[in-house]
mmCIF file of C-alpha atoms in Angstrom:
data_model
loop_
_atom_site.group_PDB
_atom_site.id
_atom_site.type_symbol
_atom_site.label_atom_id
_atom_site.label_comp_id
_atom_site.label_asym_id
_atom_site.label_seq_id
_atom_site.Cartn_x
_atom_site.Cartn_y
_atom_site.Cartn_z
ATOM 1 C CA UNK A 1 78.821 100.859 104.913
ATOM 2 C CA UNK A 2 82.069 102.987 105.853
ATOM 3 C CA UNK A 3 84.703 103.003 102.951
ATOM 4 C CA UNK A 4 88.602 104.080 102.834
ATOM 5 C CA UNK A 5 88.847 105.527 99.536
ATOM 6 C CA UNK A 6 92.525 106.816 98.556
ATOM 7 C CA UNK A 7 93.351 108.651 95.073
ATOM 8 C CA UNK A 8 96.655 107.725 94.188
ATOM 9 C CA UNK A 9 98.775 110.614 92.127
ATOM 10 C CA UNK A 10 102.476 112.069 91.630
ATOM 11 C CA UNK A 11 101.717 114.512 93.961
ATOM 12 C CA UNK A 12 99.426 114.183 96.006
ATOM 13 C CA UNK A 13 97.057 111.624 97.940
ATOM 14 C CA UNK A 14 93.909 112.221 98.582
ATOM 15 C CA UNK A 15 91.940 110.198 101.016
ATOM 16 C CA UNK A 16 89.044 110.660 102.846
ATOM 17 C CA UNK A 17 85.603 108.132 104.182
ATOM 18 C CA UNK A 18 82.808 107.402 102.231
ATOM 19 C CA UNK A 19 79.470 106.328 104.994
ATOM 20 C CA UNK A 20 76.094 106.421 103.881
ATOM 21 C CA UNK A 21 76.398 108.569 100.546
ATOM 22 C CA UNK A 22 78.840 111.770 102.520
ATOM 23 C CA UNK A 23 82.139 111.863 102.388
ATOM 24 C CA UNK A 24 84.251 112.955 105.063
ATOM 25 C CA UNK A 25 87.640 113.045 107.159
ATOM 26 C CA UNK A 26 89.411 114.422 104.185
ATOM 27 C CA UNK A 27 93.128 114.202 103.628
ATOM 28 C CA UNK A 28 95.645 115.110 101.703
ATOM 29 C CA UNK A 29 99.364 113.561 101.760
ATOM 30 C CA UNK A 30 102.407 114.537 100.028
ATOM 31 C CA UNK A 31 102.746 111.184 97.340
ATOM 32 C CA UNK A 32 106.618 111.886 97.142
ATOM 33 C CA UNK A 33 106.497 109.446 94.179
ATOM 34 C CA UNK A 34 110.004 110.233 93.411
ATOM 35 C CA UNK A 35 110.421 107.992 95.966
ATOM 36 C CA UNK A 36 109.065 105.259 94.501
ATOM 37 C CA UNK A 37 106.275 103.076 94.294
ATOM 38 C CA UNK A 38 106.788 100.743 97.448
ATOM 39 C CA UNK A 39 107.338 103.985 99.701
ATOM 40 C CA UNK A 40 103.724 104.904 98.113
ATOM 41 C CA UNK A 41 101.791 102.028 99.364
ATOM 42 C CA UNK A 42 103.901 102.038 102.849
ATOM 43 C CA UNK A 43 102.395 105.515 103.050
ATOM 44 C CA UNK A 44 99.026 104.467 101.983
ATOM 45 C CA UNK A 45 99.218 101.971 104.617
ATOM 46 C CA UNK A 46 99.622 104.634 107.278
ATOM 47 C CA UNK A 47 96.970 106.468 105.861
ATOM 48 C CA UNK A 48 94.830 103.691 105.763
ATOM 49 C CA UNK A 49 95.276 102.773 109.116
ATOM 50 C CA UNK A 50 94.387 106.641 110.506
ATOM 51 C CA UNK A 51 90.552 105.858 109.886
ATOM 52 C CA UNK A 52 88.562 103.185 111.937
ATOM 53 C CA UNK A 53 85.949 101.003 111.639
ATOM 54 C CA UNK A 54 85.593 100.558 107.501
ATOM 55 C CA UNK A 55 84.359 97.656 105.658
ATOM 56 C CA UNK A 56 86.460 98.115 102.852
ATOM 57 C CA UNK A 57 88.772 100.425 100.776
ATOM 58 C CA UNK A 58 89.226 101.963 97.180
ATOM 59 C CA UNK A 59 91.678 102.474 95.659
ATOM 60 C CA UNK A 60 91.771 105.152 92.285
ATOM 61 C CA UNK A 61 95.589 105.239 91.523
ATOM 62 C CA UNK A 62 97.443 106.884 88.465
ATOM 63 C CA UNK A 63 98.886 103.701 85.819
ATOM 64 C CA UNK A 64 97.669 101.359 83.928
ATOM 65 C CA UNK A 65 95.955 98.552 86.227
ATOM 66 C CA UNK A 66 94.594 95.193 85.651
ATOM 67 C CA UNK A 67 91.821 95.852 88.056
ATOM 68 C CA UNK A 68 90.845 91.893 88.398
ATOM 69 C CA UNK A 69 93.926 91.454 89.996
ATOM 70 C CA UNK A 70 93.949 95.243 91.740
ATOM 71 C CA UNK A 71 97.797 95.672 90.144
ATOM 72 C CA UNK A 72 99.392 97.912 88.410
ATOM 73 C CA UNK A 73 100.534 96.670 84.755
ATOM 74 C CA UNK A 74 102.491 99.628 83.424
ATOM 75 C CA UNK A 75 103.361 102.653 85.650
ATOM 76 C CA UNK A 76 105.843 105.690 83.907
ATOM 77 C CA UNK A 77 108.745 107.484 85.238
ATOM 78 C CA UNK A 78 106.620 109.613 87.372
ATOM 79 C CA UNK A 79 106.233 106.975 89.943
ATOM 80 C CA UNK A 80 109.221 104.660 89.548
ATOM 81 C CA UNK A 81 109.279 101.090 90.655
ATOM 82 C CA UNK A 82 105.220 100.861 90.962
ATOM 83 C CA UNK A 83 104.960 98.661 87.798
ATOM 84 C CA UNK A 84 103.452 95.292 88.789
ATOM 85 C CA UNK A 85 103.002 96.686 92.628
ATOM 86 C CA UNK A 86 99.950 93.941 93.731
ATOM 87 C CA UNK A 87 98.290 96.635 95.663
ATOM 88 C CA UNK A 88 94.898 94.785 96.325
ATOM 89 C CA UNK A 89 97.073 92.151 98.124
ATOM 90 C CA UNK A 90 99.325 94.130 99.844
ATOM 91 C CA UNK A 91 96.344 96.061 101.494
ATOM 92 C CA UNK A 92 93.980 92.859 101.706
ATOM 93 C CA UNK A 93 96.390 91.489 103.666
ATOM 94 C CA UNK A 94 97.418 94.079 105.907
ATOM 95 C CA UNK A 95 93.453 94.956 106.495
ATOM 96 C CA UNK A 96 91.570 92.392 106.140
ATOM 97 C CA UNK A 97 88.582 93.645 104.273
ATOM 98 C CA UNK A 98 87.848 93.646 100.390
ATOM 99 C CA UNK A 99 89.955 96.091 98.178
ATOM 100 C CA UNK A 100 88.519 97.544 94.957
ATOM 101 C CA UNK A 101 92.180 98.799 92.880
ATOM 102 C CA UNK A 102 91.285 101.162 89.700
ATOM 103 C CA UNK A 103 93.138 103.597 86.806
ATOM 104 C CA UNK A 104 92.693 106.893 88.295
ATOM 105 C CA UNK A 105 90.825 108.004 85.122
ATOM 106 C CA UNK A 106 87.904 104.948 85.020
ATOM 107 C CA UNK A 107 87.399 105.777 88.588
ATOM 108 C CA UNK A 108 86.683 109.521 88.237
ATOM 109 C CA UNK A 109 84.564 108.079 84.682
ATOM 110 C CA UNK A 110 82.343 105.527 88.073
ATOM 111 C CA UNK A 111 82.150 108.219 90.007
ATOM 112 C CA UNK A 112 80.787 110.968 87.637
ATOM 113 C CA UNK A 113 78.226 107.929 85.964
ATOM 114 C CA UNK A 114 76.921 106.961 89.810
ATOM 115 C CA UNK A 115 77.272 110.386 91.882
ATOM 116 C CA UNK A 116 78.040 113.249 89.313
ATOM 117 C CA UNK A 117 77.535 114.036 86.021
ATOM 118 C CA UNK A 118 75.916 111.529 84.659
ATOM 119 C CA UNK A 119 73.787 110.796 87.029
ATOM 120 C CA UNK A 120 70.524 111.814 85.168
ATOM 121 C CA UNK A 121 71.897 109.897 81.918
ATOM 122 C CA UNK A 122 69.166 106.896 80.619
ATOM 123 C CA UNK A 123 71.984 104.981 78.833
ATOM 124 C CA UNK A 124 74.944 105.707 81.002
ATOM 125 C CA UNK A 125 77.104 105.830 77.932
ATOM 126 C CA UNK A 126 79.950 108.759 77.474
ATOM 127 C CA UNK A 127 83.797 109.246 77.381
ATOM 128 C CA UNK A 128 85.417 110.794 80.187
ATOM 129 C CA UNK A 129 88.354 113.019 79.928
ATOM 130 C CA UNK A 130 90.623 114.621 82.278
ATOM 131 C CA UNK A 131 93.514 117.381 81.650
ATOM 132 C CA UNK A 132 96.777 117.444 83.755
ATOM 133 C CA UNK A 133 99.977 116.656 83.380
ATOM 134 C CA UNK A 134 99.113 114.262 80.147
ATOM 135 C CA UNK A 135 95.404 113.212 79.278
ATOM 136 C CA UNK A 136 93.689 110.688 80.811
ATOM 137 C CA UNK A 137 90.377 109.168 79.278
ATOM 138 C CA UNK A 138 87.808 106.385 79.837
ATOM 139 C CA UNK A 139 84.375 105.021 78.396
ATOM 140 C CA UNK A 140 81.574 104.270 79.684
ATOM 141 C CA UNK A 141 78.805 101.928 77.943
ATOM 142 C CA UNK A 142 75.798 101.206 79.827
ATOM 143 C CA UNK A 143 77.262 102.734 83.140
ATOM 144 C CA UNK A 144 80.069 100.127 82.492
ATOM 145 C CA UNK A 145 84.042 100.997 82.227
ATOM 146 C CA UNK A 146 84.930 99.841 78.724
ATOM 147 C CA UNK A 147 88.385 98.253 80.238
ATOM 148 C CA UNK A 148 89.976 96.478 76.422
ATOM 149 C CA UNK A 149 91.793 93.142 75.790
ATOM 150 C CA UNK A 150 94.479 94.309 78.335
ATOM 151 C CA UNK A 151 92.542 96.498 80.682
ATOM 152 C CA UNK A 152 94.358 99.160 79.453
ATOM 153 C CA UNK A 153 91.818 101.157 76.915
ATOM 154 C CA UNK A 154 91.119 105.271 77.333
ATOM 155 C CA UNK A 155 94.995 106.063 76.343
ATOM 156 C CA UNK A 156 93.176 109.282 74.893
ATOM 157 C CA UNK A 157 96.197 111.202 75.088
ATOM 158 C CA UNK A 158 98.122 109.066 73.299
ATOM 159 C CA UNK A 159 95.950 109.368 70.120
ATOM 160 C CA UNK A 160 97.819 111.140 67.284
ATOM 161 C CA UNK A 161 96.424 114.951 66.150
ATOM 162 C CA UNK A 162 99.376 115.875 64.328
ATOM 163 C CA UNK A 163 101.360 114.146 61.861
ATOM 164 C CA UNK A 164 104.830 113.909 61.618
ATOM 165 C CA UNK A 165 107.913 112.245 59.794
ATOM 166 C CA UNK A 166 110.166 112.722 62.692
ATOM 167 C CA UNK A 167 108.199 112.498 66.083
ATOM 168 C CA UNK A 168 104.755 110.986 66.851
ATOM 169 C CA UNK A 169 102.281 114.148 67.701
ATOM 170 C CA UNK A 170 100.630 113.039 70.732
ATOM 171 C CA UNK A 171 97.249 114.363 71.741
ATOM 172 C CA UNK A 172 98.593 115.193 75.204
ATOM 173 C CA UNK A 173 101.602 116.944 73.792
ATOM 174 C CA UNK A 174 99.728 119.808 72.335
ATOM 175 C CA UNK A 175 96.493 119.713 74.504
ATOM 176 C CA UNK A 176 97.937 118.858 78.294
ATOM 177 C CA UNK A 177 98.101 121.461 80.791
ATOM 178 C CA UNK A 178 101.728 121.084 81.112
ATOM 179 C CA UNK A 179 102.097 122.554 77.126
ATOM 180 C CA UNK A 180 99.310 125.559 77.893
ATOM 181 C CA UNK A 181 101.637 126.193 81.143
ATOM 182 C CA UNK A 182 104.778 125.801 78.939
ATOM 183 C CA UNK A 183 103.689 127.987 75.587
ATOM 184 C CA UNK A 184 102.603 130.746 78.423
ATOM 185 C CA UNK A 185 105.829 130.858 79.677
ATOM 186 C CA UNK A 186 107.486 131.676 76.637
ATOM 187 C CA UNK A 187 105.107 135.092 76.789
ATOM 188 C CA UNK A 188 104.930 135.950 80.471
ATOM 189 C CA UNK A 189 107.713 134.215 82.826
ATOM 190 C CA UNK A 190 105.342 133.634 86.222
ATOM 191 C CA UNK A 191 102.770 132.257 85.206
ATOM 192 C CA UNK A 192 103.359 128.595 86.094
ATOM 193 C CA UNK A 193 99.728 127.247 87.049
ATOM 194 C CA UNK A 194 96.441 127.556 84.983
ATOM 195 C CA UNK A 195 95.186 129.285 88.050
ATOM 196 C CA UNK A 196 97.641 132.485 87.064
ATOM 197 C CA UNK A 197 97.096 131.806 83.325
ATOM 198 C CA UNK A 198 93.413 132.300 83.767
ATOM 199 C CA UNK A 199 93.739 135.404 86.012
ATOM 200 C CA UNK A 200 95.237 137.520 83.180
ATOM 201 C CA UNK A 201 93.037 135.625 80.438
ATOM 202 C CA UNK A 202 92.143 139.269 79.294
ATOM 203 C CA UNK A 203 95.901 139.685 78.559
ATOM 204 C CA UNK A 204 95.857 139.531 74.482
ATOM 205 C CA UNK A 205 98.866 137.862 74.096
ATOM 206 C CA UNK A 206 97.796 135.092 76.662
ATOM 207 C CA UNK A 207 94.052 134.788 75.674
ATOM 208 C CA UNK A 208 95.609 134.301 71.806
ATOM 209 C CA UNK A 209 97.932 131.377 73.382
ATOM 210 C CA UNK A 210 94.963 129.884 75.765
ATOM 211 C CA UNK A 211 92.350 129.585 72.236
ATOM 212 C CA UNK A 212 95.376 127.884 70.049
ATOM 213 C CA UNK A 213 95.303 125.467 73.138
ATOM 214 C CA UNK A 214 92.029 125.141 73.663
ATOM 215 C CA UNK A 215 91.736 124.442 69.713
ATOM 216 C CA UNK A 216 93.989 121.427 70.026
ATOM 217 C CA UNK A 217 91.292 120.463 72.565
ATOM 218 C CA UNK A 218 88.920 120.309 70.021
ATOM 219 C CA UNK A 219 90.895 118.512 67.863
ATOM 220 C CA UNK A 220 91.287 115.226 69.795
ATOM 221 C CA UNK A 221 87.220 115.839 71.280
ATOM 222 C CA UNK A 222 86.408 115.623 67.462
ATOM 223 C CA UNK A 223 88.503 112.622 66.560
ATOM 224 C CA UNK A 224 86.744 110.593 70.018
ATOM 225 C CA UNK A 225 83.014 112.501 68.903
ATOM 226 C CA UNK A 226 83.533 110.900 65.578
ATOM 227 C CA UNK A 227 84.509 107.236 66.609
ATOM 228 C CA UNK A 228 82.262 106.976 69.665
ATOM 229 C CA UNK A 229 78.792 108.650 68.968
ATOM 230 C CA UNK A 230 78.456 109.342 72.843
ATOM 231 C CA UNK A 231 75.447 111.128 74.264
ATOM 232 C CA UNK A 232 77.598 112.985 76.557
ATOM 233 C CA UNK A 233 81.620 113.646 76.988
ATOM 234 C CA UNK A 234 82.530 114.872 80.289
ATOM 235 C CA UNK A 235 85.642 117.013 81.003
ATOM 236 C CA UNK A 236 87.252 116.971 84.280
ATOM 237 C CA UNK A 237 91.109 117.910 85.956
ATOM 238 C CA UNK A 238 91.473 121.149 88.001
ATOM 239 C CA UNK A 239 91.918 123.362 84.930
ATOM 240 C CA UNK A 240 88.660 122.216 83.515
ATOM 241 C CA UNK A 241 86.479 124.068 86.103
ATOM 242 C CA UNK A 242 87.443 127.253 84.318
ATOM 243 C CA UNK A 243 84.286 128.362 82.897
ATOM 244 C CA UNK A 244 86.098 130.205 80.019
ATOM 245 C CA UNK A 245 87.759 126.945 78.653
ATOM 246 C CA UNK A 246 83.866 125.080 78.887
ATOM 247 C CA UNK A 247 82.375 127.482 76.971
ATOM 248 C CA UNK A 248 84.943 127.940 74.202
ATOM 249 C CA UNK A 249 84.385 123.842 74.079
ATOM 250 C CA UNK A 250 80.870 124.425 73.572
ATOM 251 C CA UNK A 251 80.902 126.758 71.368
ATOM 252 C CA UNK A 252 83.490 125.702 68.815
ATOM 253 C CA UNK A 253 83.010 122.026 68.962
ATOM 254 C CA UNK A 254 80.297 122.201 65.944
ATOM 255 C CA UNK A 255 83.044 123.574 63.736
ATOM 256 C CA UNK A 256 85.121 120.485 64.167
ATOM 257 C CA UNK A 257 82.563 117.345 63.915
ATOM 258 C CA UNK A 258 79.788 116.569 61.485
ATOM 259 C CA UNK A 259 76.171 117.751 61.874
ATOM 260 C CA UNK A 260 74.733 114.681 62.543
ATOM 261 C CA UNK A 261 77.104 114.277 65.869
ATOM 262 C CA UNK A 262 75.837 117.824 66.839
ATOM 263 C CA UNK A 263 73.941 116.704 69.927
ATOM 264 C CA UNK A 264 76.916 115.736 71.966
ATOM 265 C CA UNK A 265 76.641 117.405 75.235
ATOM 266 C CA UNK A 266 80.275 118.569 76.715
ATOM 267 C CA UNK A 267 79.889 119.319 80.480
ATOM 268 C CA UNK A 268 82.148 119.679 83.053
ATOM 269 C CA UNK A 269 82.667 117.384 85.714
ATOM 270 C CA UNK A 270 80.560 118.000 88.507
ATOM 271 C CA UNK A 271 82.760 116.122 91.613
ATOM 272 C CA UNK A 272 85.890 117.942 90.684
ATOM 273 C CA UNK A 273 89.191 116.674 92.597
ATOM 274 C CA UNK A 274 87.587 114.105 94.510
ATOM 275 C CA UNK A 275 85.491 112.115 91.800
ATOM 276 C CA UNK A 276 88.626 109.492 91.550
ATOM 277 C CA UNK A 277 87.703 109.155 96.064
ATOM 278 C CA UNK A 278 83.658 108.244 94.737
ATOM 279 C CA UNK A 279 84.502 106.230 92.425
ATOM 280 C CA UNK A 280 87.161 104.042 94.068
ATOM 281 C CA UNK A 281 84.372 103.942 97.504
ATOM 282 C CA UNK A 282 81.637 102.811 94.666
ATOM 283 C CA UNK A 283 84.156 99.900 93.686
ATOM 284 C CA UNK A 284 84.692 98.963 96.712
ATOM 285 C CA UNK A 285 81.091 98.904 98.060
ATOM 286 C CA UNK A 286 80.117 96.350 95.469
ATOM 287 C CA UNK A 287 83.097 94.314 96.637
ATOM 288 C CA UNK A 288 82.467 94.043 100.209
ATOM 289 C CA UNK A 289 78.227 93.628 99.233
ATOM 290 C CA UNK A 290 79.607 90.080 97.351
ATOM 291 C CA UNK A 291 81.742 89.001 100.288
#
């Protein structure tokens, strides 16, 4: 079985062909999503149609998306116009084989439970978590996306870790990569990428503004720890492959959650940037095995 698989971001996306368990032909597009979201799948569509002979095609894309349907039911201002974009029928139509349409986050969560992570898991049951721009998040129960009443559950980055009388403290505004980027800044003009913030980690000053950020971390992975009992949480987004960041997590978490929630493992995850391409090919797979 030979499947598309696109991951659908701001920036970038990613594409590549899933066939008999290796993935190949790997490609990455500018997304220009300032351009909107029907330019998006017009360039997806040209993507698509640089691969031959697939059976079907996944789809991980940033937004909220009713994945029944494969649309997207709330996009923000990072990719205008792409709120209620039908993108299974668009490409159904246009390609004639089964489409399989999924939140960028739950589809990094399906690949990491069949392919990565947590693979070796008996109960396929942990939150997922990955650190960009905001925070995405997704659970898993029984190697099962846990999708809510409106297909829209996993906001982890919108849960609150600060209070406030004047402004709502968002999880993602203290803990995203954007604010670690941002508070750095402030220090040492330069050093615009966690990639450079990392490199001078032995810089005082920006090792003392890296563990404030990586507390903040801890305090939404404490708040999740607490509600969800998982087995496992997996971390995941480019900055999260920094071993530094893992092992503070590790370490510290104890200090934040009760002793009998101790035996939460916090790994990183092990398909990195193109977990989102797995999981989206998994989705699709079962699709075109029901048609």
């Amino acid at each position: 079985m030979r499947i598309v698989a696109l991951d659908i971001g701001g920036t970038l996306i990613k594409s590549g062909i899933i066939d008999n368990g290796e993935l190949t032909l790997k490609i990455k597009t500018p997304a220009n999503a300032h351009l909107g979201g029907p330019y998006i799948i017009e360039t997806a569509k040209k993507i698509i149609s640089g691969y031959r002979d697939f059976n079907g095609i996944g789809i991980s894309t940033a937004g909220q998306v009713d994945s029944d349907q494969g649309l997207i039911r709330y996009a923000n201002q990072n990719i205008l116009d792409y709120t209620g974009m039908r993108i299974q029928e668009i490409l159904q139509k246009e390609f004639n084989v089964p489409v399989a349409v999924e939140n960028d986050v739950n589809a990094v969560a399906v690949g990491e439970a069949v392919y990565g992570a947590g693979l070796n898991e008996e109960n396929k049951t942990f939150l997922c978590l990955t650190y960009g721009t905001g925070i995405g998040g997704a659970i898993v129960f029984n190697g099962e996306v846990f999708k809510g009443a409106s297909f829209s559950a996993g906001e982890f980055g919108h849960i609150i870790t600060h209070g406030s009388t004047d402004e709502k403290g968002y999880y993602e505004k203290y803990a995203s990569v954007n604010t670690l980027i941002k508070n750095v800044l402030e220090v040492m003009p330069g050093l615009d990428s966690g990639k450079k913030i990392f490199a001078k980690i032995d810089n005082p000053a920006i090792k003392e503004i890296v563990d404030s950020w990586i507390t903040e971390i801890l305090y939404g992975l404490a708040s999740l720890i607490h509600v969800f009992n998982p087995s496992l949480v997996i971390l995941g987004g480019g900055v999260m492959q920094n071993n530094y960041i893992i092992k503070e997590i590790q370490e510290r978490i104890n200090n934040f959650i009760m002793p009998s929630f101790t035996d939460v493992k916090i790994i990183q995850a092990v398909l990195g940037n193109e977990a989102g391409l797995w999981g989206a090919a998994h989705l699709a797979g079962l699709k075109v095995s029901m048609v």
